[in-house]
Amino acid sequence: MERLVFRRLFCHLFTCNLIWFLSALMLCEAQVVTQDVREPLNTPASLSCSLQNPQEVLIVTWQKIKAVSPENMITFSENHGVVVQPAYKDKINITQLGLMNSTITFWNTTLEDEGCYKCLFNTFGSGKISGVACLTLSVQPTVFLHYKFSEDHLNITCSANARPAPVISWKVSGSGIENSTEILSHPNGTTSVTSILQVKDPKSQVGKEVICQVLYLGTVTNYRETVNKGFWFSVPLLLSIVSLVILLVLISILLYWKRRRNQDRGNHTLVRSGHEVEVEIRGWVERKAAGLCFNTSRGPTAPSRMIWHFLMLRTSPKEKKHTKVKVFSI
């Protein structure tokens, strides 16, 4: 009986002590008012702690909560003022100097600054009273909405880059539409979400409005685009166009060649018996029969009763030379 009474008394005292400890802990936490903050990345950000019940505070300490143990960042006291740890110099400062209210400010937030921070009020007689404030960094969405016609389908792409990652949905009418989504994380902490609609019947969407809905931090923003008439083509049509262009080029070359040939035939010189003329010749030259008229650039023409002799019989195929020609009568 005595052992039973002792056990009950021990359990009662242990339970009371546990309840008192938890109540005291909750009371200490409740005495400090904090507020979580969300700020844009690469901008200043501030966290505040306020001690509600009047206490004799000796020193205020800010710590960054880490997986292993909290890391001291900065302290404030009436005797020593503001003391910043070396790792946080030029990054933060206490912008509200007080023992009951304290505010720290990050001059330019980076990804490493995101997390939760503890403010400790070291009091005389009551020990440490703490509160926790969390900093979340964000990047506003950058959205691109565009479409592109292909051979037999239409691609509509909506891409959003933000921090935290956005969510993309569509408002589009019609059938035969397939959706695919790609998610890509970047080193700067942002996430790109790309959603692509593939419409099998492009003409069914011409003149219609497509809406890309981007959900970001609980807010939905609509981005609209009207599909205008595009240019549809097929591979056979493209090959036909290319073939037609090549044919026109060949015809143009042929006509140009014929025109130059006719001009060369018309460009001749009348030579009389016993006269010397200077002729530009090219290639291998031999004695040939010539007519009364011959082309200065193409050599002798139709046969006649005149014979002409070349003094210079041979030249290089690519070399141009002038040769004296003597014309004799038969």
Short mmCIF file of C-alpha atoms in Angstrom, two decimals:
data_model
loop_
_atom_site.label_atom_id
_atom_site.label_comp_id
_atom_site.label_asym_id
_atom_site.label_seq_id
_atom_site.Cartn_x
_atom_site.Cartn_y
_atom_site.Cartn_z
CA MET A 1 0.00 0.00 0.00
CA GLU A 2 2.80 2.41 0.92
CA ARG A 3 4.60 1.68 -2.37
CA LEU A 4 1.41 2.33 -4.34
CA VAL A 5 0.89 5.67 -2.60
CA PHE A 6 4.51 6.63 -3.20
CA ARG A 7 4.28 5.81 -6.90
CA ARG A 8 1.11 7.86 -7.30
CA LEU A 9 2.67 10.80 -5.46
CA PHE A 10 5.83 10.60 -7.62
CA CYS A 11 3.84 10.49 -10.87
CA HIS A 12 1.72 13.41 -9.74
CA LEU A 13 4.78 15.53 -8.91
CA PHE A 14 6.48 14.61 -12.23
CA THR A 15 3.37 15.49 -14.20
CA CYS A 16 3.00 18.80 -12.42
CA ASN A 17 6.63 19.71 -13.02
CA LEU A 18 6.33 18.84 -16.71
CA ILE A 19 3.19 20.92 -17.09
CA TRP A 20 4.84 23.83 -15.27
CA PHE A 21 7.93 23.61 -17.49
CA LEU A 22 5.89 23.54 -20.70
CA SER A 23 3.71 26.39 -19.48
CA ALA A 24 6.76 28.47 -18.62
CA LEU A 25 8.27 27.73 -22.01
CA MET A 26 5.08 28.70 -23.82
CA LEU A 27 4.81 31.81 -21.68
CA CYS A 28 8.34 32.85 -22.59
CA GLU A 29 7.62 32.33 -26.25
CA ALA A 30 4.33 34.20 -25.98
CA GLN A 31 6.05 37.17 -24.37
CA VAL A 32 8.03 37.88 -27.57
CA VAL A 33 6.11 39.11 -30.61
CA THR A 34 7.67 38.48 -34.03
CA GLN A 35 6.48 38.57 -37.60
CA ASP A 36 7.61 36.54 -40.59
CA VAL A 37 8.71 38.62 -43.57
CA ARG A 38 8.74 38.02 -47.32
CA GLU A 39 10.90 40.38 -49.37
CA PRO A 40 12.24 40.47 -52.94
CA LEU A 41 15.66 38.96 -53.51
CA ASN A 42 18.61 41.40 -53.66
CA THR A 43 16.77 44.09 -51.67
CA PRO A 44 16.94 45.23 -48.02
CA ALA A 45 14.90 43.25 -45.47
CA SER A 46 14.21 43.73 -41.75
CA LEU A 47 13.18 41.38 -38.91
CA SER A 48 11.80 42.61 -35.59
CA CYS A 49 11.28 41.24 -32.08
CA SER A 50 9.30 42.88 -29.31
CA LEU A 51 9.26 41.87 -25.62
CA GLN A 52 5.73 42.42 -24.32
CA ASN A 53 6.16 42.06 -20.55
CA PRO A 54 8.42 44.58 -18.79
CA GLN A 55 11.72 42.92 -17.91
CA GLU A 56 15.18 44.01 -16.91
CA VAL A 57 16.98 43.09 -20.13
CA LEU A 58 20.76 42.95 -20.05
CA ILE A 59 21.56 42.04 -23.68
CA VAL A 60 19.73 41.25 -26.92
CA THR A 61 21.21 38.58 -29.21
CA TRP A 62 20.23 37.60 -32.76
CA GLN A 63 21.01 34.09 -33.97
CA LYS A 64 20.56 32.28 -37.26
CA ILE A 65 18.91 28.91 -36.79
CA LYS A 66 20.95 26.16 -38.44
CA ALA A 67 20.71 22.39 -38.54
CA VAL A 68 23.49 21.75 -36.01
CA SER A 69 23.22 24.71 -33.63
CA PRO A 70 22.23 28.40 -33.73
CA GLU A 71 24.90 30.82 -34.96
CA ASN A 72 25.41 34.16 -33.22
CA MET A 73 25.14 37.10 -35.59
CA ILE A 74 24.84 40.36 -33.69
CA THR A 75 24.27 41.62 -30.13
CA PHE A 76 23.27 44.83 -28.41
CA SER A 77 23.76 45.99 -24.84
CA GLU A 78 24.01 49.32 -23.07
CA ASN A 79 27.57 48.65 -22.00
CA HIS A 80 29.03 47.46 -25.33
CA GLY A 81 26.58 48.78 -27.90
CA VAL A 82 26.26 46.88 -31.20
CA VAL A 83 28.67 44.00 -31.77
CA VAL A 84 28.59 42.28 -35.17
CA GLN A 85 30.24 38.92 -35.72
CA PRO A 86 32.95 38.96 -38.45
CA ALA A 87 30.97 36.70 -40.80
CA TYR A 88 28.11 39.22 -40.87
CA LYS A 89 29.97 42.52 -41.08
CA ASP A 90 28.76 44.79 -43.89
CA LYS A 91 25.73 42.50 -44.29
CA ILE A 92 23.46 43.31 -41.33
CA ASN A 93 23.04 45.82 -38.53
CA ILE A 94 20.65 46.55 -35.68
CA THR A 95 18.52 49.42 -36.94
CA GLN A 96 16.27 49.63 -33.87
CA LEU A 97 18.41 50.03 -30.78
CA GLY A 98 16.52 48.94 -27.69
CA LEU A 99 16.42 46.29 -25.00
CA MET A 100 12.67 45.72 -25.28
CA ASN A 101 12.36 46.10 -29.05
CA SER A 102 15.00 45.09 -31.57
CA THR A 103 15.19 45.15 -35.37
CA ILE A 104 17.94 43.83 -37.63
CA THR A 105 18.26 44.83 -41.29
CA PHE A 106 19.93 42.99 -44.16
CA TRP A 107 21.37 45.57 -46.52
CA ASN A 108 21.15 43.39 -49.64
CA THR A 109 19.55 39.98 -49.29
CA THR A 110 21.05 36.89 -50.92
CA LEU A 111 19.90 33.29 -51.10
CA GLU A 112 21.97 32.45 -48.01
CA ASP A 113 19.95 34.94 -45.96
CA GLU A 114 16.70 33.03 -46.36
CA GLY A 115 15.75 31.14 -43.21
CA CYS A 116 14.62 31.59 -39.61
CA TYR A 117 16.25 33.75 -36.94
CA LYS A 118 16.00 33.75 -33.15
CA CYS A 119 16.07 36.85 -30.99
CA LEU A 120 17.18 36.26 -27.37
CA PHE A 121 16.41 38.67 -24.54
CA ASN A 122 18.79 37.90 -21.67
CA THR A 123 16.94 39.19 -18.59
CA PHE A 124 17.94 39.58 -14.97
CA GLY A 125 16.08 37.02 -12.89
CA SER A 126 14.02 35.46 -15.71
CA GLY A 127 16.82 34.10 -17.88
CA LYS A 128 16.53 34.00 -21.65
CA ILE A 129 13.28 34.86 -23.40
CA SER A 130 13.28 34.16 -27.14
CA GLY A 131 11.21 34.51 -30.28
CA VAL A 132 11.63 33.30 -33.86
CA ALA A 133 11.14 35.29 -37.09
CA CYS A 134 11.56 33.83 -40.58
CA LEU A 135 12.72 35.56 -43.76
CA THR A 136 11.52 34.33 -47.16
CA LEU A 137 12.94 35.75 -50.38
CA SER A 138 10.98 35.98 -53.61
CA VAL A 139 11.34 36.98 -57.25
CA GLN A 140 8.32 38.29 -59.14
CA PRO A 141 7.28 36.24 -62.18
CA THR A 142 8.54 37.05 -65.66
CA VAL A 143 6.03 35.63 -68.15
CA PHE A 144 6.34 35.04 -71.90
CA LEU A 145 3.38 33.93 -74.03
CA HIS A 146 3.76 33.27 -77.76
CA TYR A 147 2.62 30.88 -80.48
CA LYS A 148 4.12 29.38 -83.63
CA PHE A 149 2.56 27.65 -86.61
CA SER A 150 4.19 24.48 -87.84
CA GLU A 151 3.49 22.19 -90.81
CA ASP A 152 0.49 20.41 -89.33
CA HIS A 153 0.01 21.84 -85.84
CA LEU A 154 0.14 24.96 -83.67
CA ASN A 155 2.43 25.34 -80.64
CA ILE A 156 1.38 27.78 -77.89
CA THR A 157 4.04 28.33 -75.22
CA CYS A 158 3.67 30.02 -71.83
CA SER A 159 6.82 30.36 -69.71
CA ALA A 160 7.06 31.85 -66.21
CA ASN A 161 10.24 32.37 -64.18
CA ALA A 162 9.89 33.21 -60.48
CA ARG A 163 10.74 32.35 -56.87
CA PRO A 164 9.01 30.36 -55.49
CA ALA A 165 8.02 28.27 -58.50
CA PRO A 166 4.78 29.42 -60.19
CA VAL A 167 2.00 27.16 -61.44
CA ILE A 168 0.70 27.46 -65.03
CA SER A 169 -2.75 26.52 -66.29
CA TRP A 170 -4.69 27.28 -69.50
CA LYS A 171 -8.08 28.55 -70.60
CA VAL A 172 -8.48 27.47 -74.21
CA SER A 173 -11.35 25.99 -76.20
CA GLY A 174 -11.25 23.24 -78.78
CA SER A 175 -10.30 19.59 -79.06
CA GLY A 176 -7.18 17.73 -80.09
CA ILE A 177 -4.98 19.73 -77.71
CA GLU A 178 -2.03 18.18 -75.86
CA ASN A 179 -0.21 19.82 -72.94
CA SER A 180 3.36 19.27 -71.73
CA THR A 181 5.18 21.02 -68.86
CA GLU A 182 8.90 21.47 -68.17
CA ILE A 183 10.40 22.68 -64.86
CA LEU A 184 13.96 24.00 -64.63
CA SER A 185 15.75 25.32 -61.51
CA HIS A 186 18.39 28.04 -61.87
CA PRO A 187 21.47 28.80 -59.72
CA ASN A 188 20.02 32.20 -58.76
CA GLY A 189 17.20 30.50 -56.87
CA THR A 190 14.47 31.03 -59.45
CA THR A 191 12.48 28.32 -61.20
CA SER A 192 11.28 28.35 -64.80
CA VAL A 193 8.03 26.60 -65.61
CA THR A 194 7.24 26.15 -69.31
CA SER A 195 3.91 24.83 -70.52
CA ILE A 196 3.40 24.00 -74.21
CA LEU A 197 0.04 23.40 -75.89
CA GLN A 198 0.14 21.46 -79.15
CA VAL A 199 -2.98 22.03 -81.24
CA LYS A 200 -3.45 19.44 -83.97
CA ASP A 201 -5.87 21.62 -85.97
CA PRO A 202 -4.21 25.07 -86.21
CA LYS A 203 -7.02 26.69 -88.22
CA SER A 204 -9.51 25.98 -85.43
CA GLN A 205 -7.70 28.45 -83.14
CA VAL A 206 -7.37 31.34 -85.60
CA GLY A 207 -9.12 34.43 -84.23
CA LYS A 208 -9.59 32.88 -80.78
CA GLU A 209 -8.12 34.15 -77.51
CA VAL A 210 -5.77 31.94 -75.52
CA ILE A 211 -5.35 32.62 -71.78
CA CYS A 212 -2.33 31.51 -69.77
CA GLN A 213 -3.05 31.56 -66.02
CA VAL A 214 -0.07 31.96 -63.69
CA LEU A 215 -0.61 31.16 -60.00
CA TYR A 216 1.97 32.86 -57.77
CA LEU A 217 1.76 33.19 -53.98
CA GLY A 218 -1.99 32.61 -54.03
CA THR A 219 -2.73 35.14 -56.78
CA VAL A 220 -3.77 34.16 -60.32
CA THR A 221 -2.78 36.47 -63.18
CA ASN A 222 -4.18 36.03 -66.70
CA TYR A 223 -2.00 36.56 -69.76
CA ARG A 224 -3.92 36.78 -73.06
CA GLU A 225 -2.96 36.27 -76.68
CA THR A 226 -5.13 36.21 -79.81
CA VAL A 227 -4.07 33.73 -82.49
CA ASN A 228 -3.81 35.49 -85.84
CA LYS A 229 -3.86 33.84 -89.26
CA GLY A 230 -0.57 32.16 -89.97
CA PHE A 231 1.11 30.74 -93.03
CA TRP A 232 0.56 27.03 -93.49
CA PHE A 233 2.82 25.13 -95.81
CA SER A 234 3.67 21.54 -96.61
CA VAL A 235 6.85 19.84 -97.69
CA PRO A 236 5.62 19.12 -101.27
CA LEU A 237 4.62 22.77 -101.68
CA LEU A 238 7.99 23.92 -100.42
CA LEU A 239 9.81 21.59 -102.85
CA SER A 240 7.67 22.89 -105.72
CA ILE A 241 8.57 26.48 -104.89
CA VAL A 242 12.29 25.67 -104.73
CA SER A 243 12.13 23.79 -108.05
CA LEU A 244 10.37 26.72 -109.72
CA VAL A 245 13.01 29.15 -108.48
CA ILE A 246 15.82 26.93 -109.80
CA LEU A 247 14.08 26.65 -113.19
CA LEU A 248 13.72 30.43 -113.45
CA VAL A 249 17.40 30.87 -112.65
CA LEU A 250 18.42 28.40 -115.36
CA ILE A 251 16.17 30.10 -117.93
CA SER A 252 17.69 33.47 -117.04
CA ILE A 253 21.21 32.10 -117.49
CA LEU A 254 20.30 30.60 -120.88
CA LEU A 255 18.74 33.83 -122.12
CA TYR A 256 21.78 35.81 -120.98
CA TRP A 257 24.13 33.41 -122.78
CA LYS A 258 22.15 33.65 -126.03
CA ARG A 259 22.13 37.43 -125.83
CA ARG A 260 25.90 37.59 -125.40
CA ARG A 261 26.37 35.17 -128.31
CA ASN A 262 24.26 37.33 -130.62
CA GLN A 263 26.21 40.40 -129.55
CA ASP A 264 29.50 38.66 -130.30
CA ARG A 265 28.31 37.67 -133.77
CA GLY A 266 27.34 41.24 -134.53
CA ASN A 267 30.67 42.64 -133.34
CA HIS A 268 32.87 42.15 -136.46
CA THR A 269 35.52 44.11 -138.37
CA LEU A 270 35.76 44.53 -142.15
CA VAL A 271 39.34 43.93 -143.33
CA ARG A 272 40.66 44.86 -146.78
CA SER A 273 43.41 43.10 -148.71
CA GLY A 274 46.95 44.09 -147.79
CA HIS A 275 46.06 45.78 -144.50
CA GLU A 276 47.34 44.91 -141.06
CA VAL A 277 45.00 44.84 -138.08
CA GLU A 278 45.62 44.17 -134.39
CA VAL A 279 43.48 41.32 -133.04
CA GLU A 280 43.12 40.06 -129.46
CA ILE A 281 43.31 36.25 -129.48
CA ARG A 282 43.16 33.59 -126.80
CA GLY A 283 44.08 29.89 -126.78
CA TRP A 284 45.77 27.78 -129.44
CA VAL A 285 45.90 29.52 -132.82
CA GLU A 286 46.60 27.98 -136.22
CA ARG A 287 46.47 29.15 -139.78
CA LYS A 288 42.92 29.12 -140.99
CA ALA A 289 40.91 30.27 -143.94
CA ALA A 290 38.90 33.38 -143.28
CA GLY A 291 36.30 35.51 -144.92
CA LEU A 292 36.28 39.17 -145.66
CA CYS A 293 34.80 39.76 -142.24
CA PHE A 294 35.96 38.16 -139.00
CA ASN A 295 35.20 38.74 -135.33
CA THR A 296 38.04 40.32 -133.42
CA SER A 297 37.19 38.28 -130.32
CA ARG A 298 36.04 34.98 -131.83
CA GLY A 299 38.41 34.50 -134.78
CA PRO A 300 37.53 33.96 -138.46
CA THR A 301 34.01 33.49 -139.74
CA ALA A 302 32.69 32.00 -143.00
CA PRO A 303 35.23 30.86 -145.66
CA SER A 304 36.13 33.32 -148.44
CA ARG A 305 38.79 34.02 -151.09
CA MET A 306 41.01 35.78 -148.53
CA ILE A 307 43.78 34.06 -146.53
CA TRP A 308 45.16 35.53 -143.37
CA HIS A 309 48.24 34.54 -141.46
CA PHE A 310 48.89 34.83 -137.77
CA LEU A 311 52.35 35.93 -136.87
CA MET A 312 51.88 34.71 -133.28
CA LEU A 313 50.64 31.12 -133.52
CA ARG A 314 50.30 30.05 -129.86
CA THR A 315 49.37 31.68 -126.58
CA SER A 316 48.40 30.48 -123.10
CA PRO A 317 44.67 29.53 -122.65
CA LYS A 318 44.23 32.14 -119.90
CA GLU A 319 46.53 34.79 -121.35
CA LYS A 320 45.37 37.60 -123.55
CA LYS A 321 47.68 38.90 -126.30
CA HIS A 322 47.44 41.19 -129.27
CA THR A 323 48.56 39.78 -132.62
CA LYS A 324 49.20 41.54 -135.92
CA VAL A 325 47.25 40.01 -138.79
CA LYS A 326 48.28 40.45 -142.44
CA VAL A 327 45.58 39.91 -145.09
CA PHE A 328 46.49 38.82 -148.65
CA SER A 329 44.47 38.35 -151.81
CA ILE A 330 44.34 34.96 -153.53
#
